[in-house]
Amino acid sequence: MALKEKLETDLSAAMKARDGVRTRTLRMALTAVKNEEVAGKQSRELSDDEVVKVLAREAKKRREAATAFDDAGRAEQAQAERDEGVVLEEYLPAPLADEELTALVADAIAATGAAGPRAMGQVMKVVNPKVAGRAEGGRVAAEVKRQLAT
């Protein structure tokens, strides 16, 4: 079953179970997917990888919103954002452990023969497809930068 179909099926089940948080979150996720599908000059069906990217982007928004609400002293809204984030995490691949990310970056550096900070773009081109949806870009870039600096 495609990921989008699974989201739709789970939304239907959540509505029947009257699970407010899950219903709200899945509706928001499906809206984001559909908006992405119709963005651009021509509408298209998203692949599972593209749906994962959209869900990862939405999960990141939830984390950032929760932090902003915490900083503003609005604990109730922050918790609501975290609850939505938990639902979204169920549909995302398991995040990369630090050791796995370090190994992937080391392999990419060896494969490209990169040396020095100027080669960061080369390494990022090789690493990004391997970590898609499993690690945030900033985290990957920091690891690449750290390894190229040594």
mmCIF file of N, CA and C in Angstrom, residues 26-134:
data_model
loop_
_atom_site.group_PDB
_atom_site.id
_atom_site.type_symbol
_atom_site.label_atom_id
_atom_site.label_comp_id
_atom_site.label_asym_id
_atom_site.label_seq_id
_atom_site.Cartn_x
_atom_site.Cartn_y
_atom_site.Cartn_z
ATOM 1 N N LEU A 26 -3.573 13.962 10.645
ATOM 2 C CA LEU A 26 -3.600 13.291 9.342
ATOM 3 C C LEU A 26 -4.270 14.163 8.284
ATOM 4 N N ARG A 27 -5.279 14.917 8.669
ATOM 5 C CA ARG A 27 -5.905 15.850 7.719
ATOM 6 C C ARG A 27 -4.881 16.879 7.258
ATOM 7 N N MET A 28 -4.136 17.425 8.224
ATOM 8 C CA MET A 28 -3.116 18.417 7.905
ATOM 9 C C MET A 28 -2.053 17.809 6.992
ATOM 10 N N ALA A 29 -1.630 16.589 7.280
ATOM 11 C CA ALA A 29 -0.597 15.925 6.478
ATOM 12 C C ALA A 29 -1.095 15.671 5.053
ATOM 13 N N LEU A 30 -2.305 15.184 4.931
ATOM 14 C CA LEU A 30 -2.862 14.925 3.595
ATOM 15 C C LEU A 30 -3.056 16.215 2.808
ATOM 16 N N THR A 31 -3.419 17.283 3.489
ATOM 17 C CA THR A 31 -3.547 18.581 2.821
ATOM 18 C C THR A 31 -2.187 19.033 2.295
ATOM 19 N N ALA A 32 -1.154 18.850 3.105
ATOM 20 C CA ALA A 32 0.196 19.234 2.670
ATOM 21 C C ALA A 32 0.626 18.404 1.466
ATOM 22 N N VAL A 33 0.303 17.112 1.477
ATOM 23 C CA VAL A 33 0.652 16.233 0.348
ATOM 24 C C VAL A 33 -0.093 16.678 -0.903
ATOM 25 N N LYS A 34 -1.382 16.944 -0.770
ATOM 26 C CA LYS A 34 -2.178 17.357 -1.933
ATOM 27 C C LYS A 34 -1.731 18.713 -2.463
ATOM 28 N N ASN A 35 -1.361 19.620 -1.571
ATOM 29 C CA ASN A 35 -0.836 20.919 -2.011
ATOM 30 C C ASN A 35 0.455 20.738 -2.796
ATOM 31 N N GLU A 36 1.293 19.834 -2.344
ATOM 32 C CA GLU A 36 2.552 19.558 -3.048
ATOM 33 C C GLU A 36 2.269 18.945 -4.420
ATOM 34 N N GLU A 37 1.242 18.120 -4.499
ATOM 35 C CA GLU A 37 0.898 17.474 -5.764
ATOM 36 C C GLU A 37 0.449 18.479 -6.822
ATOM 37 N N VAL A 38 -0.241 19.513 -6.402
ATOM 38 C CA VAL A 38 -0.758 20.488 -7.369
ATOM 39 C C VAL A 38 0.149 21.704 -7.518
ATOM 40 N N ALA A 39 1.237 21.739 -6.774
ATOM 41 C CA ALA A 39 2.187 22.847 -6.899
ATOM 42 C C ALA A 39 2.922 22.719 -8.232
ATOM 43 N N GLY A 40 3.267 23.842 -8.784
ATOM 44 C CA GLY A 40 3.979 23.823 -10.062
ATOM 45 C C GLY A 40 3.015 23.966 -11.222
ATOM 46 N N LYS A 41 3.533 23.735 -12.412
ATOM 47 C CA LYS A 41 2.739 23.940 -13.621
ATOM 48 C C LYS A 41 1.738 22.819 -13.872
ATOM 49 N N GLN A 42 2.071 21.621 -13.394
ATOM 50 C CA GLN A 42 1.226 20.468 -13.715
ATOM 51 C C GLN A 42 1.044 19.612 -12.463
ATOM 52 N N SER A 43 -0.180 19.143 -12.218
ATOM 53 C CA SER A 43 -0.396 18.296 -11.047
ATOM 54 C C SER A 43 0.159 16.908 -11.331
ATOM 55 N N ARG A 44 0.561 16.231 -10.254
ATOM 56 C CA ARG A 44 1.167 14.909 -10.393
ATOM 57 C C ARG A 44 0.935 14.116 -9.118
ATOM 58 N N GLU A 45 1.140 12.839 -9.195
ATOM 59 C CA GLU A 45 1.027 11.948 -8.042
ATOM 60 C C GLU A 45 2.408 11.857 -7.392
ATOM 61 N N LEU A 46 2.485 12.062 -6.079
ATOM 62 C CA LEU A 46 3.772 11.998 -5.394
ATOM 63 C C LEU A 46 4.171 10.551 -5.132
ATOM 64 N N SER A 47 5.457 10.280 -5.232
ATOM 65 C CA SER A 47 5.972 8.961 -4.872
ATOM 66 C C SER A 47 6.053 8.880 -3.343
ATOM 67 N N ASP A 48 6.269 7.680 -2.830
ATOM 68 C CA ASP A 48 6.385 7.514 -1.382
ATOM 69 C C ASP A 48 7.537 8.349 -0.820
ATOM 70 N N ASP A 49 8.649 8.418 -1.545
ATOM 71 C CA ASP A 49 9.797 9.213 -1.082
ATOM 72 C C ASP A 49 9.430 10.685 -0.970
ATOM 73 N N GLU A 50 8.666 11.185 -1.944
ATOM 74 C CA GLU A 50 8.252 12.581 -1.912
ATOM 75 C C GLU A 50 7.253 12.832 -0.773
ATOM 76 N N VAL A 51 6.377 11.864 -0.515
ATOM 77 C CA VAL A 51 5.434 11.987 0.600
ATOM 78 C C VAL A 51 6.207 12.018 1.917
ATOM 79 N N VAL A 52 7.239 11.200 2.039
ATOM 80 C CA VAL A 52 8.069 11.189 3.255
ATOM 81 C C VAL A 52 8.719 12.560 3.448
ATOM 82 N N LYS A 53 9.190 13.169 2.368
ATOM 83 C CA LYS A 53 9.795 14.501 2.475
ATOM 84 C C LYS A 53 8.784 15.523 2.981
ATOM 85 N N VAL A 54 7.556 15.441 2.467
ATOM 86 C CA VAL A 54 6.505 16.371 2.906
ATOM 87 C C VAL A 54 6.208 16.144 4.393
ATOM 88 N N LEU A 55 6.100 14.884 4.801
ATOM 89 C CA LEU A 55 5.818 14.573 6.207
ATOM 90 C C LEU A 55 6.968 15.018 7.108
ATOM 91 N N ALA A 56 8.195 14.848 6.648
ATOM 92 C CA ALA A 56 9.355 15.290 7.429
ATOM 93 C C ALA A 56 9.331 16.801 7.611
ATOM 94 N N ARG A 57 8.957 17.507 6.545
ATOM 95 C CA ARG A 57 8.863 18.963 6.613
ATOM 96 C C ARG A 57 7.780 19.377 7.621
ATOM 97 N N GLU A 58 6.654 18.679 7.589
ATOM 98 C CA GLU A 58 5.569 18.990 8.530
ATOM 99 C C GLU A 58 5.982 18.674 9.970
ATOM 100 N N ALA A 59 6.703 17.571 10.171
ATOM 101 C CA ALA A 59 7.167 17.211 11.516
ATOM 102 C C ALA A 59 8.133 18.271 12.041
ATOM 103 N N LYS A 60 8.988 18.773 11.162
ATOM 104 C CA LYS A 60 9.927 19.823 11.560
ATOM 105 C C LYS A 60 9.167 21.082 11.965
ATOM 106 N N LYS A 61 8.113 21.410 11.224
ATOM 107 C CA LYS A 61 7.286 22.576 11.572
ATOM 108 C C LYS A 61 6.699 22.406 12.969
ATOM 109 N N ARG A 62 6.254 21.192 13.274
ATOM 110 C CA ARG A 62 5.664 20.938 14.593
ATOM 111 C C ARG A 62 6.694 21.120 15.704
ATOM 112 N N ARG A 63 7.921 20.621 15.481
ATOM 113 C CA ARG A 63 8.975 20.777 16.496
ATOM 114 C C ARG A 63 9.294 22.254 16.715
ATOM 115 N N GLU A 64 9.408 22.998 15.617
ATOM 116 C CA GLU A 64 9.722 24.423 15.733
ATOM 117 C C GLU A 64 8.595 25.188 16.414
ATOM 118 N N ALA A 65 7.359 24.842 16.088
ATOM 119 C CA ALA A 65 6.210 25.518 16.707
ATOM 120 C C ALA A 65 6.150 25.209 18.202
ATOM 121 N N ALA A 66 6.430 23.958 18.567
ATOM 122 C CA ALA A 66 6.413 23.584 19.984
ATOM 123 C C ALA A 66 7.466 24.383 20.755
ATOM 124 N N THR A 67 8.632 24.543 20.174
ATOM 125 C CA THR A 67 9.690 25.329 20.813
ATOM 126 C C THR A 67 9.258 26.781 20.962
ATOM 127 N N ALA A 68 8.660 27.324 19.916
ATOM 128 C CA ALA A 68 8.211 28.717 19.967
ATOM 129 C C ALA A 68 7.123 28.903 21.035
ATOM 130 N N PHE A 69 6.199 27.965 21.111
ATOM 131 C CA PHE A 69 5.150 28.067 22.125
ATOM 132 C C PHE A 69 5.729 27.931 23.527
ATOM 133 N N ASP A 70 6.708 27.042 23.708
ATOM 134 C CA ASP A 70 7.358 26.911 25.014
ATOM 135 C C ASP A 70 8.035 28.215 25.413
ATOM 136 N N ASP A 71 8.747 28.810 24.457
ATOM 137 C CA ASP A 71 9.449 30.065 24.736
ATOM 138 C C ASP A 71 8.479 31.185 25.086
ATOM 139 N N ALA A 72 7.271 31.115 24.537
ATOM 140 C CA ALA A 72 6.259 32.138 24.811
ATOM 141 C C ALA A 72 5.442 31.812 26.060
ATOM 142 N N GLY A 73 5.753 30.702 26.721
ATOM 143 C CA GLY A 73 5.034 30.334 27.940
ATOM 144 C C GLY A 73 3.652 29.764 27.676
ATOM 145 N N ARG A 74 3.449 29.166 26.502
ATOM 146 C CA ARG A 74 2.142 28.607 26.154
ATOM 147 C C ARG A 74 2.271 27.088 26.090
ATOM 148 N N ALA A 75 2.339 26.481 27.253
ATOM 149 C CA ALA A 75 2.623 25.044 27.369
ATOM 150 C C ALA A 75 1.549 24.186 26.709
ATOM 151 N N GLU A 76 0.289 24.602 26.793
ATOM 152 C CA GLU A 76 -0.804 23.807 26.229
ATOM 153 C C GLU A 76 -0.670 23.675 24.710
ATOM 154 N N GLN A 77 -0.411 24.787 24.034
ATOM 155 C CA GLN A 77 -0.245 24.740 22.585
ATOM 156 C C GLN A 77 1.020 23.976 22.202
ATOM 157 N N ALA A 78 2.076 24.128 23.005
ATOM 158 C CA ALA A 78 3.327 23.405 22.736
ATOM 159 C C ALA A 78 3.091 21.903 22.809
ATOM 160 N N GLN A 79 2.320 21.472 23.799
ATOM 161 C CA GLN A 79 2.032 20.044 23.936
ATOM 162 C C GLN A 79 1.187 19.543 22.768
ATOM 163 N N ALA A 80 0.255 20.348 22.297
ATOM 164 C CA ALA A 80 -0.564 19.968 21.137
ATOM 165 C C ALA A 80 0.321 19.772 19.906
ATOM 166 N N GLU A 81 1.293 20.654 19.717
ATOM 167 C CA GLU A 81 2.218 20.522 18.582
ATOM 168 C C GLU A 81 3.064 19.252 18.726
ATOM 169 N N ARG A 82 3.517 18.977 19.943
ATOM 170 C CA ARG A 82 4.309 17.758 20.173
ATOM 171 C C ARG A 82 3.483 16.508 19.904
ATOM 172 N N ASP A 83 2.218 16.525 20.312
ATOM 173 C CA ASP A 83 1.336 15.377 20.062
ATOM 174 C C ASP A 83 1.182 15.130 18.559
ATOM 175 N N GLU A 84 1.028 16.200 17.790
ATOM 176 C CA GLU A 84 0.927 16.058 16.338
ATOM 177 C C GLU A 84 2.234 15.516 15.772
ATOM 178 N N GLY A 85 3.354 15.981 16.310
ATOM 179 C CA GLY A 85 4.656 15.497 15.870
ATOM 180 C C GLY A 85 4.820 14.003 16.100
ATOM 181 N N VAL A 86 4.304 13.509 17.216
ATOM 182 C CA VAL A 86 4.391 12.076 17.524
ATOM 183 C C VAL A 86 3.621 11.269 16.481
ATOM 184 N N VAL A 87 2.452 11.747 16.100
ATOM 185 C CA VAL A 87 1.654 11.053 15.076
ATOM 186 C C VAL A 87 2.416 11.027 13.752
ATOM 187 N N LEU A 88 3.009 12.143 13.365
ATOM 188 C CA LEU A 88 3.746 12.212 12.103
ATOM 189 C C LEU A 88 4.966 11.292 12.112
ATOM 190 N N GLU A 89 5.633 11.188 13.257
ATOM 191 C CA GLU A 89 6.840 10.346 13.359
ATOM 192 C C GLU A 89 6.536 8.889 13.034
ATOM 193 N N GLU A 90 5.305 8.451 13.268
ATOM 194 C CA GLU A 90 4.930 7.064 12.982
ATOM 195 C C GLU A 90 5.050 6.735 11.489
ATOM 196 N N TYR A 91 4.945 7.745 10.643
ATOM 197 C CA TYR A 91 4.951 7.530 9.195
ATOM 198 C C TYR A 91 6.322 7.804 8.572
ATOM 199 N N LEU A 92 7.263 8.242 9.386
ATOM 200 C CA LEU A 92 8.597 8.556 8.880
ATOM 201 C C LEU A 92 9.552 7.401 9.168
ATOM 202 N N PRO A 93 10.572 7.223 8.312
ATOM 203 C CA PRO A 93 11.559 6.179 8.601
ATOM 204 C C PRO A 93 12.306 6.513 9.891
ATOM 205 N N ALA A 94 12.863 5.497 10.515
ATOM 206 C CA ALA A 94 13.596 5.703 11.766
ATOM 207 C C ALA A 94 14.763 6.653 11.522
ATOM 208 N N PRO A 95 14.951 7.620 12.415
ATOM 209 C CA PRO A 95 16.052 8.566 12.216
ATOM 210 C C PRO A 95 17.410 7.867 12.331
ATOM 211 N N LEU A 96 18.382 8.408 11.635
ATOM 212 C CA LEU A 96 19.732 7.852 11.663
ATOM 213 C C LEU A 96 20.381 8.103 13.018
ATOM 214 N N ALA A 97 21.057 7.105 13.528
ATOM 215 C CA ALA A 97 21.849 7.282 14.740
ATOM 216 C C ALA A 97 23.109 8.055 14.362
ATOM 217 N N ASP A 98 23.734 8.681 15.346
ATOM 218 C CA ASP A 98 24.942 9.459 15.079
ATOM 219 C C ASP A 98 26.033 8.613 14.438
ATOM 220 N N GLU A 99 26.175 7.357 14.906
ATOM 221 C CA GLU A 99 27.222 6.477 14.368
ATOM 222 C C GLU A 99 26.958 6.174 12.890
ATOM 223 N N GLU A 100 25.685 5.935 12.543
ATOM 224 C CA GLU A 100 25.339 5.638 11.152
ATOM 225 C C GLU A 100 25.634 6.839 10.252
ATOM 226 N N LEU A 101 25.273 8.024 10.731
ATOM 227 C CA LEU A 101 25.512 9.244 9.960
ATOM 228 C C LEU A 101 27.013 9.461 9.771
ATOM 229 N N THR A 102 27.787 9.260 10.825
ATOM 230 C CA THR A 102 29.238 9.407 10.741
ATOM 231 C C THR A 102 29.812 8.452 9.711
ATOM 232 N N ALA A 103 29.344 7.210 9.716
ATOM 233 C CA ALA A 103 29.843 6.205 8.772
ATOM 234 C C ALA A 103 29.460 6.574 7.331
ATOM 235 N N LEU A 104 28.220 7.014 7.111
ATOM 236 C CA LEU A 104 27.785 7.401 5.766
ATOM 237 C C LEU A 104 28.616 8.559 5.221
ATOM 238 N N VAL A 105 28.877 9.537 6.068
ATOM 239 C CA VAL A 105 29.665 10.696 5.640
ATOM 240 C C VAL A 105 31.099 10.270 5.348
ATOM 241 N N ALA A 106 31.668 9.419 6.194
ATOM 242 C CA ALA A 106 33.039 8.940 5.974
ATOM 243 C C ALA A 106 33.130 8.181 4.653
ATOM 244 N N ASP A 107 32.121 7.337 4.359
ATOM 245 C CA ASP A 107 32.102 6.594 3.092
ATOM 246 C C ASP A 107 32.016 7.552 1.904
ATOM 247 N N ALA A 108 31.195 8.587 2.020
ATOM 248 C CA ALA A 108 31.031 9.552 0.935
ATOM 249 C C ALA A 108 32.322 10.330 0.699
ATOM 250 N N ILE A 109 33.009 10.673 1.772
ATOM 251 C CA ILE A 109 34.275 11.396 1.643
ATOM 252 C C ILE A 109 35.298 10.501 0.949
ATOM 253 N N ALA A 110 35.346 9.233 1.336
ATOM 254 C CA ALA A 110 36.274 8.288 0.714
ATOM 255 C C ALA A 110 35.932 8.088 -0.770
ATOM 256 N N ALA A 111 34.636 7.986 -1.081
ATOM 257 C CA ALA A 111 34.204 7.740 -2.458
ATOM 258 C C ALA A 111 34.508 8.924 -3.378
ATOM 259 N N THR A 112 34.362 10.145 -2.845
ATOM 260 C CA THR A 112 34.587 11.321 -3.680
ATOM 261 C C THR A 112 36.032 11.785 -3.638
ATOM 262 N N GLY A 113 36.788 11.311 -2.661
ATOM 263 C CA GLY A 113 38.174 11.756 -2.516
ATOM 264 C C GLY A 113 38.242 13.211 -2.077
ATOM 265 N N ALA A 114 37.202 13.672 -1.397
ATOM 266 C CA ALA A 114 37.105 15.070 -0.982
ATOM 267 C C ALA A 114 38.088 15.372 0.137
ATOM 268 N N ALA A 115 38.589 16.597 0.125
ATOM 269 C CA ALA A 115 39.477 17.058 1.185
ATOM 270 C C ALA A 115 39.258 18.553 1.371
ATOM 271 N N GLY A 116 39.139 18.951 2.608
ATOM 272 C CA GLY A 116 38.976 20.367 2.905
ATOM 273 C C GLY A 116 37.538 20.836 2.809
ATOM 274 N N PRO A 117 37.254 21.970 3.439
ATOM 275 C CA PRO A 117 35.888 22.508 3.491
ATOM 276 C C PRO A 117 35.289 22.853 2.127
ATOM 277 N N ARG A 118 36.117 23.127 1.134
ATOM 278 C CA ARG A 118 35.596 23.489 -0.186
ATOM 279 C C ARG A 118 34.886 22.332 -0.867
ATOM 280 N N ALA A 119 35.165 21.110 -0.448
ATOM 281 C CA ALA A 119 34.584 19.924 -1.076
ATOM 282 C C ALA A 119 33.243 19.542 -0.450
ATOM 283 N N MET A 120 32.721 20.386 0.409
ATOM 284 C CA MET A 120 31.477 20.065 1.117
ATOM 285 C C MET A 120 30.323 19.767 0.154
ATOM 286 N N GLY A 121 30.199 20.537 -0.902
ATOM 287 C CA GLY A 121 29.109 20.331 -1.865
ATOM 288 C C GLY A 121 29.158 18.957 -2.502
ATOM 289 N N GLN A 122 30.358 18.516 -2.873
ATOM 290 C CA GLN A 122 30.526 17.185 -3.467
ATOM 291 C C GLN A 122 30.010 16.107 -2.525
ATOM 292 N N VAL A 123 30.432 16.204 -1.278
ATOM 293 C CA VAL A 123 30.077 15.189 -0.284
ATOM 294 C C VAL A 123 28.571 15.222 -0.014
ATOM 295 N N MET A 124 28.014 16.422 0.097
ATOM 296 C CA MET A 124 26.582 16.549 0.373
ATOM 297 C C MET A 124 25.752 15.917 -0.749
ATOM 298 N N LYS A 125 26.193 16.054 -2.010
ATOM 299 C CA LYS A 125 25.476 15.453 -3.143
ATOM 300 C C LYS A 125 25.404 13.943 -3.008
ATOM 301 N N VAL A 126 26.459 13.342 -2.479
ATOM 302 C CA VAL A 126 26.505 11.892 -2.333
ATOM 303 C C VAL A 126 25.710 11.437 -1.101
ATOM 304 N N VAL A 127 25.812 12.188 -0.017
ATOM 305 C CA VAL A 127 25.192 11.782 1.254
ATOM 306 C C VAL A 127 23.686 12.012 1.265
ATOM 307 N N ASN A 128 23.207 13.145 0.754
ATOM 308 C CA ASN A 128 21.788 13.493 0.868
ATOM 309 C C ASN A 128 20.820 12.422 0.369
ATOM 310 N N PRO A 129 21.037 11.803 -0.795
ATOM 311 C CA PRO A 129 20.092 10.767 -1.215
ATOM 312 C C PRO A 129 20.050 9.562 -0.259
ATOM 313 N N LYS A 130 21.162 9.296 0.408
ATOM 314 C CA LYS A 130 21.233 8.146 1.312
ATOM 315 C C LYS A 130 20.526 8.397 2.637
ATOM 316 N N VAL A 131 20.430 9.656 3.041
ATOM 317 C CA VAL A 131 19.830 9.970 4.336
ATOM 318 C C VAL A 131 18.449 10.597 4.210
ATOM 319 N N ALA A 132 17.914 10.670 3.001
ATOM 320 C CA ALA A 132 16.644 11.355 2.747
ATOM 321 C C ALA A 132 15.569 10.952 3.753
ATOM 322 N N GLY A 133 15.052 11.947 4.469
ATOM 323 C CA GLY A 133 13.970 11.712 5.415
ATOM 324 C C GLY A 133 14.406 11.115 6.737
ATOM 325 N N ARG A 134 15.669 10.755 6.869
ATOM 326 C CA ARG A 134 16.119 10.107 8.097
ATOM 327 C C ARG A 134 17.014 10.997 8.945
#
